[in-house]
């Protein structure tokens, strides 16, 4: 395909999106089943390509955790196919009537869900995202143009080939799934500037990648991900809830965006809660970065700096700060939150309701773990991403968030008076 | 206020947006009534400032139609106040529960409408937009930062002053309405790059202004307006519907985005419909830009060039083209439409349904005038603008489109397993 330009790929995706938009729900289920079968059948070919990426990654010393994210083995390829089947089983949002009424003059108005057209994605070296995004885009009637991390290039090339072959076997044009990986930086640029071709662009990855995509793009972007997540332990926070929720929110899966990063403790409750919560965290291997008061209450505290309050650790580290009252906690959250998820632990109804009303985040919680901010947990059945912007979608996104709407008006000769 | 920077204004608006978000629906109605009263009371002051803009406009020779859009007199100031009262009477979208359920573990999830925060607007020299956008933003709990056309600067300065005075009289901070007009180009730049301060930016005006804002902005934009609107006269189009709908869509108000610009006529129906429709248009003073076949059927046809198909005339001009069939009409629309509104006149159900399914525009119509694409006509009660993008809002926008959502989660100690 290297004789093409990125622009040609965008144009072909746009053209193909007319075909994917016209597929029935049953058609799309068959396409996705064909993709799942293709992934299973071509597992060896996929794993062989992945081995090249792994070898290059090891040569370049990209580190164990990146190698682990990159690696595909039999079990993980099977998981890719299973994920595709899970997406196929989701209800099709396209065609759903979401509004409408009859105008006084008799014109029948109907607002229905329609595919966006072409969904673009820019992401890092996780081959599973290649398959996830393509499956989600197709299920919602969209074509997809993908730009994955260069470290996963061999894997992505083969995964896209396997999916395109499955499209053709299903009688759908292969052009509905495109990669622009082979154009390097130019591929990403073409996506970000693809006005008229890319209907929505979803960046997935580090805060730096997301910032670049949001800043450079002239196409509409859905900003996902970065979570500098806070839990407030109010004066009335019960011991068990405070301990169990903070430990769960930090330890259950520290590398994800809904893991807690900073705990703000009411001064009156600090002597009671800080030692309790900190020792539970430390026994799970968590390093505590704390202010002076925390350091006075617990041993082995790393002095917290300004940077700690702003950091999304994504690791077994946590920042703990003592605040004078709810006002100070809210001001801290306003300053440092990325607008993803915040939770308060309290039995004071007034403070709970004030927190729910005043915190300006996608998900605001009382007395529960921030780990619940998740498409699966929210019952959407799939993980399109978690939007931290306010336009179009906010919080965990389901398939419906990969669609737009259009208005249909059926009349019988009406004109405007 | 000239000792400030644009950035300071954005920061103050952001801070003020916490106050506007906390206003009850009743509070907001009182604020808007106070603004309406202020506009009425200060009509003389507003008209005096406007006279300075008019005088400057005449000196600069900006033309009669711009002068007319710019002009404020007693009647128009009264209309501004009436428009504010109309917005006040709209149902408040904020706080409406739009989703939710109880998770299997008992956590209660609720998705509610919340204000965006700060709405930015960049628009041309129409002082009524200053008041409209401010009222719509406040009704939906938002603060607003406005950047109007420099030709209306004196008018806008006084209008913003009058509204800020009304805010203070209502006990709300004046900072909820800001203008950055006095910073010229820097004001617009600050809005377009106000990441973290401007939650959504709405450009209103010419295609060129919208293109600049969409391309330069790093904040989320809702693209509004440009309408290269088509009507297809299918082979089966009845004489009266074809004639009445085309004339209405062109003549009733030619300067607006939902006015028709190009008519595509099925070749088999051209000898019957082109003379009929063209003579009705010509008798209303419309100039016909047509292809060779049209020129052969009607007198006084200006030969249409490639440019005509792409032009949003916004005047008493129309382009007429004969097409072989519905396929050619759909291909023409795909190429030249701005995705605003298209209508087909037909009694053939199959063609009607195909048109509704395949045309990728915000509003797709059968047998009715494109002039109905309008917030008022759609029953939204106010004109926030007509979105031609697919993200967040598509088609006529109501007050709800000036809000976002947030998820509230209420638990009792739940952690994730």
PDB file of N, CA, C and O in Angstrom, chain B residues 155-218:
ATOM      1  N   UNK B 155     -21.544  49.736  20.218  1.00  0.00           N
ATOM      2  CA  UNK B 155     -22.831  49.154  20.609  1.00  0.00           C
ATOM      3  C   UNK B 155     -22.613  48.009  21.594  1.00  0.00           C
ATOM      4  O   UNK B 155     -23.279  47.932  22.641  1.00  0.00           O
ATOM      5  N   UNK B 156     -21.678  47.111  21.259  1.00  0.00           N
ATOM      6  CA  UNK B 156     -21.452  45.949  22.112  1.00  0.00           C
ATOM      7  C   UNK B 156     -20.946  46.348  23.492  1.00  0.00           C
ATOM      8  O   UNK B 156     -21.328  45.748  24.500  1.00  0.00           O
ATOM      9  N   UNK B 157     -20.079  47.351  23.531  1.00  0.00           N
ATOM     10  CA  UNK B 157     -19.543  47.803  24.818  1.00  0.00           C
ATOM     11  C   UNK B 157     -20.681  48.219  25.742  1.00  0.00           C
ATOM     12  O   UNK B 157     -20.744  47.810  26.909  1.00  0.00           O
ATOM     13  N   UNK B 158     -21.596  49.011  25.210  1.00  0.00           N
ATOM     14  CA  UNK B 158     -22.705  49.485  26.046  1.00  0.00           C
ATOM     15  C   UNK B 158     -23.667  48.350  26.380  1.00  0.00           C
ATOM     16  O   UNK B 158     -24.136  48.234  27.512  1.00  0.00           O
ATOM     17  N   UNK B 159     -23.955  47.491  25.417  1.00  0.00           N
ATOM     18  CA  UNK B 159     -24.855  46.353  25.689  1.00  0.00           C
ATOM     19  C   UNK B 159     -24.291  45.472  26.805  1.00  0.00           C
ATOM     20  O   UNK B 159     -25.019  45.043  27.707  1.00  0.00           O
ATOM     21  N   UNK B 160     -22.989  45.210  26.756  1.00  0.00           N
ATOM     22  CA  UNK B 160     -22.369  44.386  27.806  1.00  0.00           C
ATOM     23  C   UNK B 160     -22.413  45.127  29.143  1.00  0.00           C
ATOM     24  O   UNK B 160     -22.732  44.535  30.177  1.00  0.00           O
ATOM     25  N   UNK B 161     -22.152  46.433  29.124  1.00  0.00           N
ATOM     26  CA  UNK B 161     -22.252  47.223  30.367  1.00  0.00           C
ATOM     27  C   UNK B 161     -23.647  47.122  30.979  1.00  0.00           C
ATOM     28  O   UNK B 161     -23.806  46.898  32.174  1.00  0.00           O
ATOM     29  N   UNK B 162     -24.645  47.313  30.128  1.00  0.00           N
ATOM     30  CA  UNK B 162     -26.035  47.273  30.605  1.00  0.00           C
ATOM     31  C   UNK B 162     -26.344  45.904  31.211  1.00  0.00           C
ATOM     32  O   UNK B 162     -26.965  45.789  32.267  1.00  0.00           O
ATOM     33  N   UNK B 163     -25.876  44.836  30.564  1.00  0.00           N
ATOM     34  CA  UNK B 163     -26.147  43.489  31.079  1.00  0.00           C
ATOM     35  C   UNK B 163     -25.376  43.231  32.376  1.00  0.00           C
ATOM     36  O   UNK B 163     -25.899  42.618  33.313  1.00  0.00           O
ATOM     37  N   UNK B 164     -24.148  43.723  32.448  1.00  0.00           N
ATOM     38  CA  UNK B 164     -23.353  43.532  33.674  1.00  0.00           C
ATOM     39  C   UNK B 164     -23.984  44.293  34.844  1.00  0.00           C
ATOM     40  O   UNK B 164     -24.013  43.800  35.980  1.00  0.00           O
ATOM     41  N   UNK B 165     -24.489  45.503  34.560  1.00  0.00           N
ATOM     42  CA  UNK B 165     -25.176  46.261  35.623  1.00  0.00           C
ATOM     43  C   UNK B 165     -26.403  45.491  36.117  1.00  0.00           C
ATOM     44  O   UNK B 165     -26.692  45.459  37.322  1.00  0.00           O
ATOM     45  N   UNK B 166     -27.114  44.855  35.187  1.00  0.00           N
ATOM     46  CA  UNK B 166     -28.299  44.085  35.565  1.00  0.00           C
ATOM     47  C   UNK B 166     -27.920  42.877  36.417  1.00  0.00           C
ATOM     48  O   UNK B 166     -28.628  42.516  37.360  1.00  0.00           O
ATOM     49  N   UNK B 167     -26.779  42.241  36.066  1.00  0.00           N
ATOM     50  CA  UNK B 167     -26.302  41.113  36.877  1.00  0.00           C
ATOM     51  C   UNK B 167     -26.079  41.568  38.313  1.00  0.00           C
ATOM     52  O   UNK B 167     -26.522  40.921  39.275  1.00  0.00           O
ATOM     53  N   UNK B 168     -25.400  42.706  38.470  1.00  0.00           N
ATOM     54  CA  UNK B 168     -25.083  43.204  39.814  1.00  0.00           C
ATOM     55  C   UNK B 168     -26.371  43.524  40.577  1.00  0.00           C
ATOM     56  O   UNK B 168     -26.508  43.166  41.751  1.00  0.00           O
ATOM     57  N   UNK B 169     -27.323  44.174  39.895  1.00  0.00           N
ATOM     58  CA  UNK B 169     -28.601  44.472  40.552  1.00  0.00           C
ATOM     59  C   UNK B 169     -29.311  43.190  40.997  1.00  0.00           C
ATOM     60  O   UNK B 169     -30.082  43.197  41.945  1.00  0.00           O
ATOM     61  N   UNK B 170     -29.034  42.068  40.300  1.00  0.00           N
ATOM     62  CA  UNK B 170     -29.664  40.792  40.661  1.00  0.00           C
ATOM     63  C   UNK B 170     -28.859  40.012  41.680  1.00  0.00           C
ATOM     64  O   UNK B 170     -29.207  38.880  42.017  1.00  0.00           O
ATOM     65  N   UNK B 171     -27.750  40.588  42.130  1.00  0.00           N
ATOM     66  CA  UNK B 171     -26.934  39.898  43.125  1.00  0.00           C
ATOM     67  C   UNK B 171     -26.010  38.844  42.533  1.00  0.00           C
ATOM     68  O   UNK B 171     -25.521  37.964  43.231  1.00  0.00           O
ATOM     69  N   UNK B 172     -25.768  38.920  41.214  1.00  0.00           N
ATOM     70  CA  UNK B 172     -24.858  37.971  40.556  1.00  0.00           C
ATOM     71  C   UNK B 172     -23.636  38.768  40.103  1.00  0.00           C
ATOM     72  O   UNK B 172     -23.757  39.920  39.698  1.00  0.00           O
ATOM     73  N   UNK B 173     -22.468  38.132  40.155  1.00  0.00           N
ATOM     74  CA  UNK B 173     -21.265  38.850  39.760  1.00  0.00           C
ATOM     75  C   UNK B 173     -21.327  39.313  38.300  1.00  0.00           C
ATOM     76  O   UNK B 173     -21.728  38.551  37.414  1.00  0.00           O
ATOM     77  N   UNK B 174     -20.912  40.550  38.069  1.00  0.00           N
ATOM     78  CA  UNK B 174     -20.868  41.109  36.713  1.00  0.00           C
ATOM     79  C   UNK B 174     -19.941  40.311  35.810  1.00  0.00           C
ATOM     80  O   UNK B 174     -20.097  40.308  34.578  1.00  0.00           O
ATOM     81  N   UNK B 175     -18.983  39.602  36.417  1.00  0.00           N
ATOM     82  CA  UNK B 175     -17.964  38.900  35.622  1.00  0.00           C
ATOM     83  C   UNK B 175     -18.538  37.734  34.818  1.00  0.00           C
ATOM     84  O   UNK B 175     -17.846  37.131  34.002  1.00  0.00           O
ATOM     85  N   UNK B 176     -19.813  37.400  35.047  1.00  0.00           N
ATOM     86  CA  UNK B 176     -20.433  36.305  34.284  1.00  0.00           C
ATOM     87  C   UNK B 176     -20.617  36.657  32.811  1.00  0.00           C
ATOM     88  O   UNK B 176     -20.798  35.776  31.982  1.00  0.00           O
ATOM     89  N   UNK B 177     -20.589  37.948  32.486  1.00  0.00           N
ATOM     90  CA  UNK B 177     -20.605  38.342  31.070  1.00  0.00           C
ATOM     91  C   UNK B 177     -19.387  39.210  30.787  1.00  0.00           C
ATOM     92  O   UNK B 177     -19.187  40.237  31.433  1.00  0.00           O
ATOM     93  N   UNK B 178     -18.577  38.775  29.868  1.00  0.00           N
ATOM     94  CA  UNK B 178     -17.344  39.471  29.520  1.00  0.00           C
ATOM     95  C   UNK B 178     -17.345  39.761  28.028  1.00  0.00           C
ATOM     96  O   UNK B 178     -17.859  38.966  27.243  1.00  0.00           O
ATOM     97  N   UNK B 179     -16.714  40.859  27.667  1.00  0.00           N
ATOM     98  CA  UNK B 179     -16.390  41.053  26.256  1.00  0.00           C
ATOM     99  C   UNK B 179     -14.867  41.135  26.125  1.00  0.00           C
ATOM    100  O   UNK B 179     -14.192  41.601  27.043  1.00  0.00           O
ATOM    101  N   UNK B 180     -14.345  40.664  25.021  1.00  0.00           N
ATOM    102  CA  UNK B 180     -12.927  40.871  24.728  1.00  0.00           C
ATOM    103  C   UNK B 180     -12.778  41.692  23.445  1.00  0.00           C
ATOM    104  O   UNK B 180     -11.728  41.697  22.818  1.00  0.00           O
ATOM    105  N   UNK B 181     -13.854  42.410  23.099  1.00  0.00           N
ATOM    106  CA  UNK B 181     -13.824  43.256  21.899  1.00  0.00           C
ATOM    107  C   UNK B 181     -12.681  44.277  21.941  1.00  0.00           C
ATOM    108  O   UNK B 181     -12.079  44.581  20.911  1.00  0.00           O
ATOM    109  N   UNK B 182     -12.415  44.811  23.144  1.00  0.00           N
ATOM    110  CA  UNK B 182     -11.433  45.895  23.231  1.00  0.00           C
ATOM    111  C   UNK B 182      -9.999  45.419  22.995  1.00  0.00           C
ATOM    112  O   UNK B 182      -9.089  46.243  22.931  1.00  0.00           O
ATOM    113  N   UNK B 183      -9.788  44.113  22.869  1.00  0.00           N
ATOM    114  CA  UNK B 183      -8.440  43.624  22.579  1.00  0.00           C
ATOM    115  C   UNK B 183      -8.256  43.292  21.100  1.00  0.00           C
ATOM    116  O   UNK B 183      -7.227  42.745  20.704  1.00  0.00           O
ATOM    117  N   UNK B 184      -9.273  43.596  20.286  1.00  0.00           N
ATOM    118  CA  UNK B 184      -9.166  43.344  18.850  1.00  0.00           C
ATOM    119  C   UNK B 184      -8.870  41.887  18.581  1.00  0.00           C
ATOM    120  O   UNK B 184      -9.439  40.990  19.206  1.00  0.00           O
ATOM    121  N   UNK B 185      -7.960  41.681  17.666  1.00  0.00           N
ATOM    122  CA  UNK B 185      -7.594  40.332  17.243  1.00  0.00           C
ATOM    123  C   UNK B 185      -7.108  39.463  18.424  1.00  0.00           C
ATOM    124  O   UNK B 185      -7.387  38.266  18.486  1.00  0.00           O
ATOM    125  N   UNK B 186      -6.404  40.071  19.381  1.00  0.00           N
ATOM    126  CA  UNK B 186      -5.918  39.317  20.541  1.00  0.00           C
ATOM    127  C   UNK B 186      -7.058  38.726  21.363  1.00  0.00           C
ATOM    128  O   UNK B 186      -6.894  37.677  21.996  1.00  0.00           O
ATOM    129  N   UNK B 187      -8.183  39.417  21.362  1.00  0.00           N
ATOM    130  CA  UNK B 187      -9.330  38.902  22.098  1.00  0.00           C
ATOM    131  C   UNK B 187      -9.830  37.606  21.486  1.00  0.00           C
ATOM    132  O   UNK B 187     -10.097  36.621  22.194  1.00  0.00           O
ATOM    133  N   UNK B 188      -9.919  37.596  20.158  1.00  0.00           N
ATOM    134  CA  UNK B 188     -10.362  36.380  19.468  1.00  0.00           C
ATOM    135  C   UNK B 188      -9.363  35.248  19.684  1.00  0.00           C
ATOM    136  O   UNK B 188      -9.742  34.099  19.945  1.00  0.00           O
ATOM    137  N   UNK B 189      -8.087  35.582  19.609  1.00  0.00           N
ATOM    138  CA  UNK B 189      -7.051  34.559  19.803  1.00  0.00           C
ATOM    139  C   UNK B 189      -7.132  33.960  21.200  1.00  0.00           C
ATOM    140  O   UNK B 189      -7.030  32.743  21.382  1.00  0.00           O
ATOM    141  N   UNK B 190      -7.331  34.821  22.202  1.00  0.00           N
ATOM    142  CA  UNK B 190      -7.427  34.324  23.577  1.00  0.00           C
ATOM    143  C   UNK B 190      -8.596  33.352  23.720  1.00  0.00           C
ATOM    144  O   UNK B 190      -8.482  32.313  24.390  1.00  0.00           O
ATOM    145  N   UNK B 191      -9.732  33.670  23.081  1.00  0.00           N
ATOM    146  CA  UNK B 191     -10.877  32.767  23.131  1.00  0.00           C
ATOM    147  C   UNK B 191     -10.550  31.427  22.466  1.00  0.00           C
ATOM    148  O   UNK B 191     -10.837  30.363  23.009  1.00  0.00           O
ATOM    149  N   UNK B 192      -9.949  31.503  21.299  1.00  0.00           N
ATOM    150  CA  UNK B 192      -9.704  30.279  20.524  1.00  0.00           C
ATOM    151  C   UNK B 192      -8.668  29.377  21.194  1.00  0.00           C
ATOM    152  O   UNK B 192      -8.656  28.173  20.979  1.00  0.00           O
ATOM    153  N   UNK B 193      -7.814  29.977  22.016  1.00  0.00           N
ATOM    154  CA  UNK B 193      -6.772  29.191  22.691  1.00  0.00           C
ATOM    155  C   UNK B 193      -7.015  29.093  24.197  1.00  0.00           C
ATOM    156  O   UNK B 193      -6.093  28.777  24.946  1.00  0.00           O
ATOM    157  N   UNK B 194      -8.234  29.363  24.627  1.00  0.00           N
ATOM    158  CA  UNK B 194      -8.514  29.416  26.064  1.00  0.00           C
ATOM    159  C   UNK B 194      -8.739  28.057  26.710  1.00  0.00           C
ATOM    160  O   UNK B 194      -9.742  27.861  27.404  1.00  0.00           O
ATOM    161  N   UNK B 195      -7.846  27.122  26.488  1.00  0.00           N
ATOM    162  CA  UNK B 195      -8.001  25.770  27.050  1.00  0.00           C
ATOM    163  C   UNK B 195      -8.047  25.841  28.575  1.00  0.00           C
ATOM    164  O   UNK B 195      -7.219  26.468  29.205  1.00  0.00           O
ATOM    165  N   UNK B 196      -9.068  25.180  29.146  1.00  0.00           N
ATOM    166  CA  UNK B 196      -9.226  25.218  30.597  1.00  0.00           C
ATOM    167  C   UNK B 196     -10.113  26.365  31.042  1.00  0.00           C
ATOM    168  O   UNK B 196     -10.516  26.417  32.210  1.00  0.00           O
ATOM    169  N   UNK B 197     -10.421  27.295  30.143  1.00  0.00           N
ATOM    170  CA  UNK B 197     -11.262  28.443  30.499  1.00  0.00           C
ATOM    171  C   UNK B 197     -12.534  28.515  29.662  1.00  0.00           C
ATOM    172  O   UNK B 197     -13.595  28.824  30.170  1.00  0.00           O
ATOM    173  N   UNK B 198     -12.397  28.231  28.368  1.00  0.00           N
ATOM    174  CA  UNK B 198     -13.567  28.255  27.473  1.00  0.00           C
ATOM    175  C   UNK B 198     -13.995  26.801  27.241  1.00  0.00           C
ATOM    176  O   UNK B 198     -13.242  25.998  26.695  1.00  0.00           O
ATOM    177  N   UNK B 199     -15.208  26.463  27.685  1.00  0.00           N
ATOM    178  CA  UNK B 199     -15.646  25.071  27.567  1.00  0.00           C
ATOM    179  C   UNK B 199     -16.204  24.758  26.192  1.00  0.00           C
ATOM    180  O   UNK B 199     -16.125  23.621  25.736  1.00  0.00           O
ATOM    181  N   UNK B 200     -16.776  25.750  25.559  1.00  0.00           N
ATOM    182  CA  UNK B 200     -17.231  25.564  24.181  1.00  0.00           C
ATOM    183  C   UNK B 200     -17.256  26.928  23.505  1.00  0.00           C
ATOM    184  O   UNK B 200     -17.589  27.936  24.125  1.00  0.00           O
ATOM    185  N   UNK B 201     -16.885  26.933  22.239  1.00  0.00           N
ATOM    186  CA  UNK B 201     -16.799  28.179  21.482  1.00  0.00           C
ATOM    187  C   UNK B 201     -17.736  28.065  20.280  1.00  0.00           C
ATOM    188  O   UNK B 201     -17.698  27.080  19.546  1.00  0.00           O
ATOM    189  N   UNK B 202     -18.600  29.078  20.136  1.00  0.00           N
ATOM    190  CA  UNK B 202     -19.567  29.069  19.047  1.00  0.00           C
ATOM    191  C   UNK B 202     -19.266  30.226  18.096  1.00  0.00           C
ATOM    192  O   UNK B 202     -19.409  31.383  18.487  1.00  0.00           O
ATOM    193  N   UNK B 203     -18.807  29.933  16.877  1.00  0.00           N
ATOM    194  CA  UNK B 203     -18.645  31.007  15.900  1.00  0.00           C
ATOM    195  C   UNK B 203     -19.966  31.256  15.179  1.00  0.00           C
ATOM    196  O   UNK B 203     -20.683  30.308  14.855  1.00  0.00           O
ATOM    197  N   UNK B 204     -20.308  32.507  14.978  1.00  0.00           N
ATOM    198  CA  UNK B 204     -21.506  32.824  14.189  1.00  0.00           C
ATOM    199  C   UNK B 204     -21.182  33.885  13.173  1.00  0.00           C
ATOM    200  O   UNK B 204     -20.729  34.959  13.528  1.00  0.00           O
ATOM    201  N   UNK B 205     -21.394  33.549  11.901  1.00  0.00           N
ATOM    202  CA  UNK B 205     -21.126  34.541  10.869  1.00  0.00           C
ATOM    203  C   UNK B 205     -20.829  33.870   9.550  1.00  0.00           C
ATOM    204  O   UNK B 205     -21.360  32.803   9.255  1.00  0.00           O
ATOM    205  N   UNK B 206     -19.937  34.493   8.790  1.00  0.00           N
ATOM    206  CA  UNK B 206     -19.657  34.018   7.434  1.00  0.00           C
ATOM    207  C   UNK B 206     -18.905  32.696   7.470  1.00  0.00           C
ATOM    208  O   UNK B 206     -18.324  32.305   8.488  1.00  0.00           O
ATOM    209  N   UNK B 207     -18.914  32.029   6.328  1.00  0.00           N
ATOM    210  CA  UNK B 207     -18.178  30.776   6.187  1.00  0.00           C
ATOM    211  C   UNK B 207     -16.698  30.991   6.503  1.00  0.00           C
ATOM    212  O   UNK B 207     -16.054  30.141   7.120  1.00  0.00           O
ATOM    213  N   UNK B 208     -16.157  32.149   6.116  1.00  0.00           N
ATOM    214  CA  UNK B 208     -14.742  32.434   6.363  1.00  0.00           C
ATOM    215  C   UNK B 208     -14.438  32.540   7.847  1.00  0.00           C
ATOM    216  O   UNK B 208     -13.444  31.987   8.346  1.00  0.00           O
ATOM    217  N   UNK B 209     -15.299  33.231   8.589  1.00  0.00           N
ATOM    218  CA  UNK B 209     -15.118  33.357  10.032  1.00  0.00           C
ATOM    219  C   UNK B 209     -15.178  31.984  10.689  1.00  0.00           C
ATOM    220  O   UNK B 209     -14.346  31.643  11.535  1.00  0.00           O
ATOM    221  N   UNK B 210     -16.164  31.188  10.284  1.00  0.00           N
ATOM    222  CA  UNK B 210     -16.326  29.862  10.898  1.00  0.00           C
ATOM    223  C   UNK B 210     -15.104  28.994  10.614  1.00  0.00           C
ATOM    224  O   UNK B 210     -14.563  28.334  11.504  1.00  0.00           O
ATOM    225  N   UNK B 211     -14.635  29.024   9.381  1.00  0.00           N
ATOM    226  CA  UNK B 211     -13.465  28.239   8.993  1.00  0.00           C
ATOM    227  C   UNK B 211     -12.244  28.636   9.825  1.00  0.00           C
ATOM    228  O   UNK B 211     -11.496  27.788  10.306  1.00  0.00           O
ATOM    229  N   UNK B 212     -12.046  29.946  10.009  1.00  0.00           N
ATOM    230  CA  UNK B 212     -10.917  30.417  10.807  1.00  0.00           C
ATOM    231  C   UNK B 212     -11.022  29.900  12.237  1.00  0.00           C
ATOM    232  O   UNK B 212     -10.049  29.393  12.807  1.00  0.00           O
ATOM    233  N   UNK B 213     -12.200  30.011  12.819  1.00  0.00           N
ATOM    234  CA  UNK B 213     -12.362  29.609  14.219  1.00  0.00           C
ATOM    235  C   UNK B 213     -12.155  28.101  14.370  1.00  0.00           C
ATOM    236  O   UNK B 213     -11.470  27.643  15.292  1.00  0.00           O
ATOM    237  N   UNK B 214     -12.728  27.324  13.442  1.00  0.00           N
ATOM    238  CA  UNK B 214     -12.584  25.869  13.533  1.00  0.00           C
ATOM    239  C   UNK B 214     -11.120  25.463  13.392  1.00  0.00           C
ATOM    240  O   UNK B 214     -10.623  24.589  14.102  1.00  0.00           O
ATOM    241  N   UNK B 215     -10.420  26.120  12.473  1.00  0.00           N
ATOM    242  CA  UNK B 215      -9.051  25.731  12.187  1.00  0.00           C
ATOM    243  C   UNK B 215      -8.084  26.175  13.284  1.00  0.00           C
ATOM    244  O   UNK B 215      -7.184  25.437  13.656  1.00  0.00           O
ATOM    245  N   UNK B 216      -8.308  27.364  13.828  1.00  0.00           N
ATOM    246  CA  UNK B 216      -7.334  27.899  14.794  1.00  0.00           C
ATOM    247  C   UNK B 216      -7.566  27.450  16.222  1.00  0.00           C
ATOM    248  O   UNK B 216      -6.659  27.487  17.045  1.00  0.00           O
ATOM    249  N   UNK B 217      -8.811  27.060  16.537  1.00  0.00           N
ATOM    250  CA  UNK B 217      -9.136  26.841  17.945  1.00  0.00           C
ATOM    251  C   UNK B 217      -8.512  25.577  18.513  1.00  0.00           C
ATOM    252  O   UNK B 217      -8.478  24.546  17.848  1.00  0.00           O
ATOM    253  N   UNK B 218      -8.077  25.658  19.752  1.00  0.00           N
ATOM    254  CA  UNK B 218      -7.680  24.465  20.496  1.00  0.00           C
ATOM    255  C   UNK B 218      -8.732  24.130  21.542  1.00  0.00           C
ATOM    256  O   UNK B 218      -8.600  23.154  22.262  1.00  0.00           O
TER     257      UNK B 218
END
